Amino acid sequence: MRTLLGKPTPCVGRDRELGALVSLYDESASEPIARATLVIGAAGVGKTRLRQEFQRRLQARGAPATVLVARSEPMTSRSAYSLIRQILRRLCSLLEGDSAQAQLGKLRQRITQLLPEEDRQRVEDFMAELCEIPRAHSLSLPLRAARQNPRIMDDQLTRAFIDWLQKECAQQPVLLVLDDVHFADQASLQLIGSALRELRELRLMIVALTRQETGRGLPHLWGERVLPVPLLPLSRRACERLVAQVLGPN
């Protein structure tokens, strides 16, 4: 909970935006259908707080869902698949201090729970590539071939990611939250766009947050399924409510 002067602050003046996000999630989960929304606003206008309140409301329902959260950073904007890598490593609890064998074991456990046996090795190989788990021995022939050809590698990474995400969505609704996507690498954004197209009839919702001046390219990149949600500064009445909540009526 955010605080001001040591007191918790309510989320005020965002009923319309929260209603839009909740309605879109309900549509995605009940149809089912893949949906994406782009929350666009200036720096400091409250995008992260809106995201937190949206997640809190969904959590209060108690309905099962897989929530994947990632935040883009300026330092990784030129590193291919850095946003996807963050998503997968957080989901599988892959820690930098763990050995490569331990990381691979955690990834394998997640894949084994979801995918049929005939797909597990292929998906594991290329998901491990996305996660940058170091491996030098016992590489499969498809992985060796892909390492020699960037186009084959991109195709195989896309296929593995979508195959995995398809099984996650089939198990329960998936909410993918992407903060500061104006810093995101293009390879990750394109892969997410491919997932939206391929999994258009599954329970997948993507909430992307971006700055106002940089949010124009994503709807084109992800297609017509993106609903823009502009986030304007709080109204005067909402500001007065917030101040009264913190300072009291007097």
CSV table of C-alpha atoms in Angstrom, one decimal:
chain,number,residue,atom,x,y,z
A,1,MET,CA,0.0,0.0,0.0
A,2,ARG,CA,1.3,3.4,-1.0
A,3,THR,CA,1.6,5.9,1.9
A,4,LEU,CA,1.6,9.7,2.2
A,5,LEU,CA,2.8,11.3,5.4
A,6,GLY,CA,3.0,7.8,6.8
A,7,LYS,CA,-0.7,7.1,6.1
A,8,PRO,CA,-2.0,4.6,3.5
A,9,THR,CA,-3.6,6.3,0.5
A,10,PRO,CA,-6.7,5.2,-1.3
A,11,CYS,CA,-6.8,4.8,-5.1
A,12,VAL,CA,-9.0,7.7,-6.1
A,13,GLY,CA,-10.2,9.1,-9.5
A,14,ARG,CA,-9.5,5.9,-11.4
A,15,ASP,CA,-12.8,4.1,-11.4
A,16,ARG,CA,-13.3,4.4,-15.2
A,17,GLU,CA,-9.8,3.0,-15.9
A,18,LEU,CA,-10.1,0.2,-13.3
A,19,GLY,CA,-13.5,-0.7,-14.6
A,20,ALA,CA,-12.1,-1.0,-18.2
A,21,LEU,CA,-9.3,-3.3,-17.0
A,22,VAL,CA,-11.5,-5.5,-14.9
A,23,SER,CA,-14.1,-5.8,-17.7
A,24,LEU,CA,-11.4,-6.7,-20.2
A,25,TYR,CA,-10.0,-9.4,-17.9
A,26,ASP,CA,-13.5,-10.8,-17.3
A,27,GLU,CA,-14.1,-11.0,-21.0
A,28,SER,CA,-10.8,-12.7,-21.6
A,29,ALA,CA,-11.4,-15.3,-18.9
A,30,SER,CA,-15.0,-16.1,-19.7
A,31,GLU,CA,-15.0,-16.1,-23.5
A,32,PRO,CA,-12.1,-17.2,-23.6
A,33,ILE,CA,-10.3,-14.7,-25.8
A,34,ALA,CA,-6.8,-13.1,-25.7
A,35,ARG,CA,-6.9,-9.3,-25.0
A,36,ALA,CA,-4.3,-6.6,-24.5
A,37,THR,CA,-4.5,-3.1,-23.1
A,38,LEU,CA,-2.0,-0.3,-23.3
A,39,VAL,CA,-2.1,2.1,-20.3
A,40,ILE,CA,-0.6,5.4,-21.6
A,41,GLY,CA,0.3,8.3,-19.4
A,42,ALA,CA,3.0,10.8,-18.6
A,43,ALA,CA,5.7,9.9,-16.1
A,44,GLY,CA,4.4,10.1,-12.5
A,45,VAL,CA,0.7,10.2,-13.4
A,46,GLY,CA,0.0,6.9,-11.6
A,47,LYS,CA,0.3,4.1,-14.0
A,48,THR,CA,2.0,1.8,-11.5
A,49,ARG,CA,-0.5,2.6,-8.8
A,50,LEU,CA,-3.3,1.7,-11.3
A,51,ARG,CA,-1.7,-1.6,-12.1
A,52,GLN,CA,-1.3,-2.4,-8.4
A,53,GLU,CA,-4.9,-1.6,-7.6
A,54,PHE,CA,-6.1,-3.7,-10.6
A,55,GLN,CA,-4.0,-6.7,-9.4
A,56,ARG,CA,-5.3,-6.2,-5.8
A,57,ARG,CA,-8.9,-6.3,-7.0
A,58,LEU,CA,-8.4,-9.5,-9.0
A,59,GLN,CA,-6.6,-11.1,-6.0
A,60,ALA,CA,-9.4,-10.1,-3.7
A,61,ARG,CA,-11.7,-12.3,-5.8
A,62,GLY,CA,-9.7,-15.4,-5.0
A,63,ALA,CA,-10.1,-16.8,-8.5
A,64,PRO,CA,-7.1,-18.8,-9.7
A,65,ALA,CA,-4.8,-17.0,-12.2
A,66,THR,CA,-1.2,-17.0,-13.2
A,67,VAL,CA,0.1,-13.5,-12.9
A,68,LEU,CA,3.4,-12.7,-14.6
A,69,VAL,CA,5.0,-9.3,-14.0
A,70,ALA,CA,8.0,-7.7,-15.6
A,71,ARG,CA,9.5,-4.3,-15.9
A,72,SER,CA,11.7,-3.0,-18.7
A,73,GLU,CA,14.9,-1.2,-18.0
A,74,PRO,CA,16.9,1.3,-20.1
A,75,MET,CA,20.0,-0.8,-19.7
A,76,THR,CA,18.4,-3.9,-21.3
A,77,SER,CA,16.5,-2.2,-24.1
A,78,ARG,CA,19.0,-3.5,-26.7
A,79,SER,CA,19.3,-7.0,-25.3
A,80,ALA,CA,17.1,-9.3,-27.3
A,81,TYR,CA,14.4,-11.1,-25.3
A,82,SER,CA,15.4,-9.4,-22.1
A,83,LEU,CA,11.8,-8.8,-21.1
A,84,ILE,CA,10.7,-12.4,-21.9
A,85,ARG,CA,13.8,-13.6,-19.9
A,86,GLN,CA,12.7,-11.6,-16.9
A,87,ILE,CA,9.2,-13.1,-17.1
A,88,LEU,CA,10.4,-16.7,-17.3
A,89,ARG,CA,13.1,-16.4,-14.7
A,90,ARG,CA,10.7,-14.9,-12.1
A,91,LEU,CA,8.0,-17.5,-12.8
A,92,CYS,CA,10.4,-20.4,-12.3
A,93,SER,CA,12.4,-18.7,-9.5
A,94,LEU,CA,15.6,-18.9,-11.4
A,95,LEU,CA,18.2,-17.1,-9.2
A,96,GLU,CA,21.5,-15.8,-10.5
A,97,GLY,CA,23.3,-17.5,-7.6
A,98,ASP,CA,21.9,-20.9,-8.5
A,99,SER,CA,24.0,-23.3,-10.5
A,100,ALA,CA,23.1,-23.9,-14.1
A,101,GLN,CA,22.0,-27.4,-13.1
A,102,ALA,CA,19.7,-26.1,-10.4
A,103,GLN,CA,18.2,-23.5,-12.7
A,104,LEU,CA,17.6,-26.1,-15.4
A,105,GLY,CA,15.9,-28.4,-12.9
A,106,LYS,CA,13.5,-25.7,-11.9
A,107,LEU,CA,12.7,-24.9,-15.5
A,108,ARG,CA,12.3,-28.6,-16.3
A,109,GLN,CA,9.9,-29.1,-13.4
A,110,ARG,CA,7.6,-26.3,-14.7
A,111,ILE,CA,7.7,-27.7,-18.3
A,112,THR,CA,7.0,-31.3,-17.1
A,113,GLN,CA,3.9,-30.2,-15.3
A,114,LEU,CA,2.4,-28.6,-18.4
A,115,LEU,CA,3.6,-30.2,-21.7
A,116,PRO,CA,3.3,-33.7,-23.1
A,117,GLU,CA,6.4,-35.8,-23.1
A,118,GLU,CA,7.0,-35.5,-26.9
A,119,ASP,CA,7.4,-31.7,-26.6
A,120,ARG,CA,9.3,-31.3,-23.3
A,121,GLN,CA,12.9,-31.6,-24.5
A,122,ARG,CA,12.4,-29.1,-27.4
A,123,VAL,CA,10.6,-26.6,-25.3
A,124,GLU,CA,13.1,-27.0,-22.4
A,125,ASP,CA,16.1,-26.5,-24.8
A,126,PHE,CA,14.8,-23.2,-26.2
A,127,MET,CA,13.2,-21.9,-23.0
A,128,ALA,CA,16.6,-22.4,-21.4
A,129,GLU,CA,18.1,-20.3,-24.2
A,130,LEU,CA,15.6,-17.6,-23.5
A,131,CYS,CA,16.5,-17.7,-19.8
A,132,GLU,CA,20.2,-17.7,-20.6
A,133,ILE,CA,21.0,-20.8,-18.6
A,134,PRO,CA,24.6,-21.7,-19.6
A,135,ARG,CA,25.0,-25.1,-21.2
A,136,ALA,CA,28.0,-26.4,-23.1
A,137,HIS,CA,27.5,-30.2,-23.3
A,138,SER,CA,24.8,-32.7,-24.4
A,139,LEU,CA,23.1,-30.2,-26.7
A,140,SER,CA,20.3,-31.5,-28.9
A,141,LEU,CA,20.7,-31.4,-32.7
A,142,PRO,CA,17.8,-28.8,-33.1
A,143,LEU,CA,19.5,-26.5,-30.6
A,144,ARG,CA,22.9,-26.9,-32.3
A,145,ALA,CA,21.4,-26.1,-35.7
A,146,ALA,CA,19.6,-23.1,-34.3
A,147,ARG,CA,22.8,-21.7,-32.7
A,148,GLN,CA,24.3,-21.6,-36.2
A,149,ASN,CA,21.4,-19.7,-37.8
A,150,PRO,CA,19.8,-16.7,-36.1
A,151,ARG,CA,16.6,-17.0,-38.1
A,152,ILE,CA,16.1,-20.6,-37.1
A,153,MET,CA,16.8,-19.7,-33.5
A,154,ASP,CA,14.2,-16.9,-33.5
A,155,ASP,CA,11.6,-19.3,-35.0
A,156,GLN,CA,12.4,-22.0,-32.5
A,157,LEU,CA,12.3,-19.6,-29.5
A,158,THR,CA,8.9,-18.2,-30.7
A,159,ARG,CA,7.5,-21.7,-31.1
A,160,ALA,CA,8.8,-22.9,-27.7
A,161,PHE,CA,7.5,-19.8,-25.9
A,162,ILE,CA,4.0,-20.0,-27.5
A,163,ASP,CA,3.8,-23.7,-26.8
A,164,TRP,CA,4.5,-23.1,-23.2
A,165,LEU,CA,2.2,-20.1,-22.8
A,166,GLN,CA,-0.6,-22.1,-24.5
A,167,LYS,CA,-0.5,-24.7,-21.8
A,168,GLU,CA,-0.3,-22.1,-19.0
A,169,CYS,CA,-3.5,-20.4,-20.5
A,170,ALA,CA,-5.3,-23.8,-20.8
A,171,GLN,CA,-4.6,-24.5,-17.1
A,172,GLN,CA,-5.9,-21.1,-15.8
A,173,PRO,CA,-6.2,-17.5,-16.9
A,174,VAL,CA,-2.9,-15.7,-17.5
A,175,LEU,CA,-2.3,-12.1,-16.7
A,176,LEU,CA,0.9,-10.6,-18.2
A,177,VAL,CA,1.8,-7.2,-16.7
A,178,LEU,CA,4.5,-5.3,-18.5
A,179,ASP,CA,5.7,-2.1,-16.8
A,180,ASP,CA,7.7,0.6,-18.7
A,181,VAL,CA,7.4,-1.0,-22.1
A,182,HIS,CA,8.8,2.1,-23.7
A,183,PHE,CA,12.1,0.6,-22.6
A,184,ALA,CA,11.3,-2.9,-23.8
A,185,ASP,CA,13.4,-4.7,-26.4
A,186,GLN,CA,11.8,-5.2,-29.8
A,187,ALA,CA,12.4,-9.0,-29.9
A,188,SER,CA,10.3,-9.4,-26.7
A,189,LEU,CA,7.5,-7.1,-28.0
A,190,GLN,CA,7.3,-9.0,-31.3
A,191,LEU,CA,7.2,-12.3,-29.5
A,192,ILE,CA,4.3,-11.1,-27.3
A,193,GLY,CA,2.6,-10.0,-30.5
A,194,SER,CA,3.0,-13.4,-32.0
A,195,ALA,CA,1.5,-15.0,-28.9
A,196,LEU,CA,-1.5,-12.7,-29.1
A,197,ARG,CA,-2.2,-13.8,-32.6
A,198,GLU,CA,-1.6,-17.5,-32.0
A,199,LEU,CA,-3.4,-17.8,-28.8
A,200,ARG,CA,-6.3,-15.5,-29.7
A,201,GLU,CA,-8.9,-17.9,-28.3
A,202,LEU,CA,-7.3,-18.6,-24.9
A,203,ARG,CA,-7.5,-16.9,-21.5
A,204,LEU,CA,-4.7,-14.4,-21.9
A,205,MET,CA,-4.7,-10.8,-20.9
A,206,ILE,CA,-1.7,-8.4,-21.3
A,207,VAL,CA,-1.5,-5.1,-19.5
A,208,ALA,CA,1.3,-2.9,-20.8
A,209,LEU,CA,2.2,0.5,-19.3
A,210,THR,CA,4.0,3.1,-21.2
A,211,ARG,CA,4.7,6.8,-21.3
A,212,GLN,CA,2.5,9.0,-23.3
A,213,GLU,CA,5.1,10.1,-25.8
A,214,THR,CA,6.2,6.6,-26.6
A,215,GLY,CA,3.0,4.6,-26.7
A,216,ARG,CA,2.1,5.0,-30.4
A,217,GLY,CA,3.9,2.1,-31.9
A,218,LEU,CA,2.5,-0.8,-29.7
A,219,PRO,CA,-1.1,-0.9,-31.0
A,220,HIS,CA,0.3,-1.3,-34.6
A,221,LEU,CA,2.8,-3.9,-33.4
A,222,TRP,CA,0.2,-6.0,-31.5
A,223,GLY,CA,-2.7,-5.5,-33.9
A,224,GLU,CA,-6.4,-4.6,-33.3
A,225,ARG,CA,-6.7,-6.5,-30.1
A,226,VAL,CA,-5.1,-3.7,-28.1
A,227,LEU,CA,-7.3,-1.3,-26.2
A,228,PRO,CA,-5.6,2.0,-25.4
A,229,VAL,CA,-6.4,3.3,-21.9
A,230,PRO,CA,-5.2,6.9,-21.6
A,231,LEU,CA,-4.3,8.0,-18.0
A,232,LEU,CA,-4.9,11.7,-17.4
A,233,PRO,CA,-3.9,13.6,-14.3
A,234,LEU,CA,-6.3,13.3,-11.3
A,235,SER,CA,-9.2,15.7,-11.3
A,236,ARG,CA,-9.4,18.5,-8.7
A,237,ARG,CA,-12.2,16.6,-6.8
A,238,ALA,CA,-10.1,13.4,-6.7
A,239,CYS,CA,-7.1,15.4,-5.4
A,240,GLU,CA,-9.3,16.9,-2.7
A,241,ARG,CA,-10.5,13.4,-1.7
A,242,LEU,CA,-6.9,12.2,-1.4
A,243,VAL,CA,-5.8,15.2,0.7
A,244,ALA,CA,-8.9,14.8,3.0
A,245,GLN,CA,-8.1,11.1,3.4
A,246,VAL,CA,-4.5,11.9,4.6
A,247,LEU,CA,-5.0,15.1,6.5
A,248,GLY,CA,-8.5,14.6,7.8
A,249,PRO,CA,-11.6,16.8,7.2
A,250,ASN,CA,-10.1,19.7,9.2
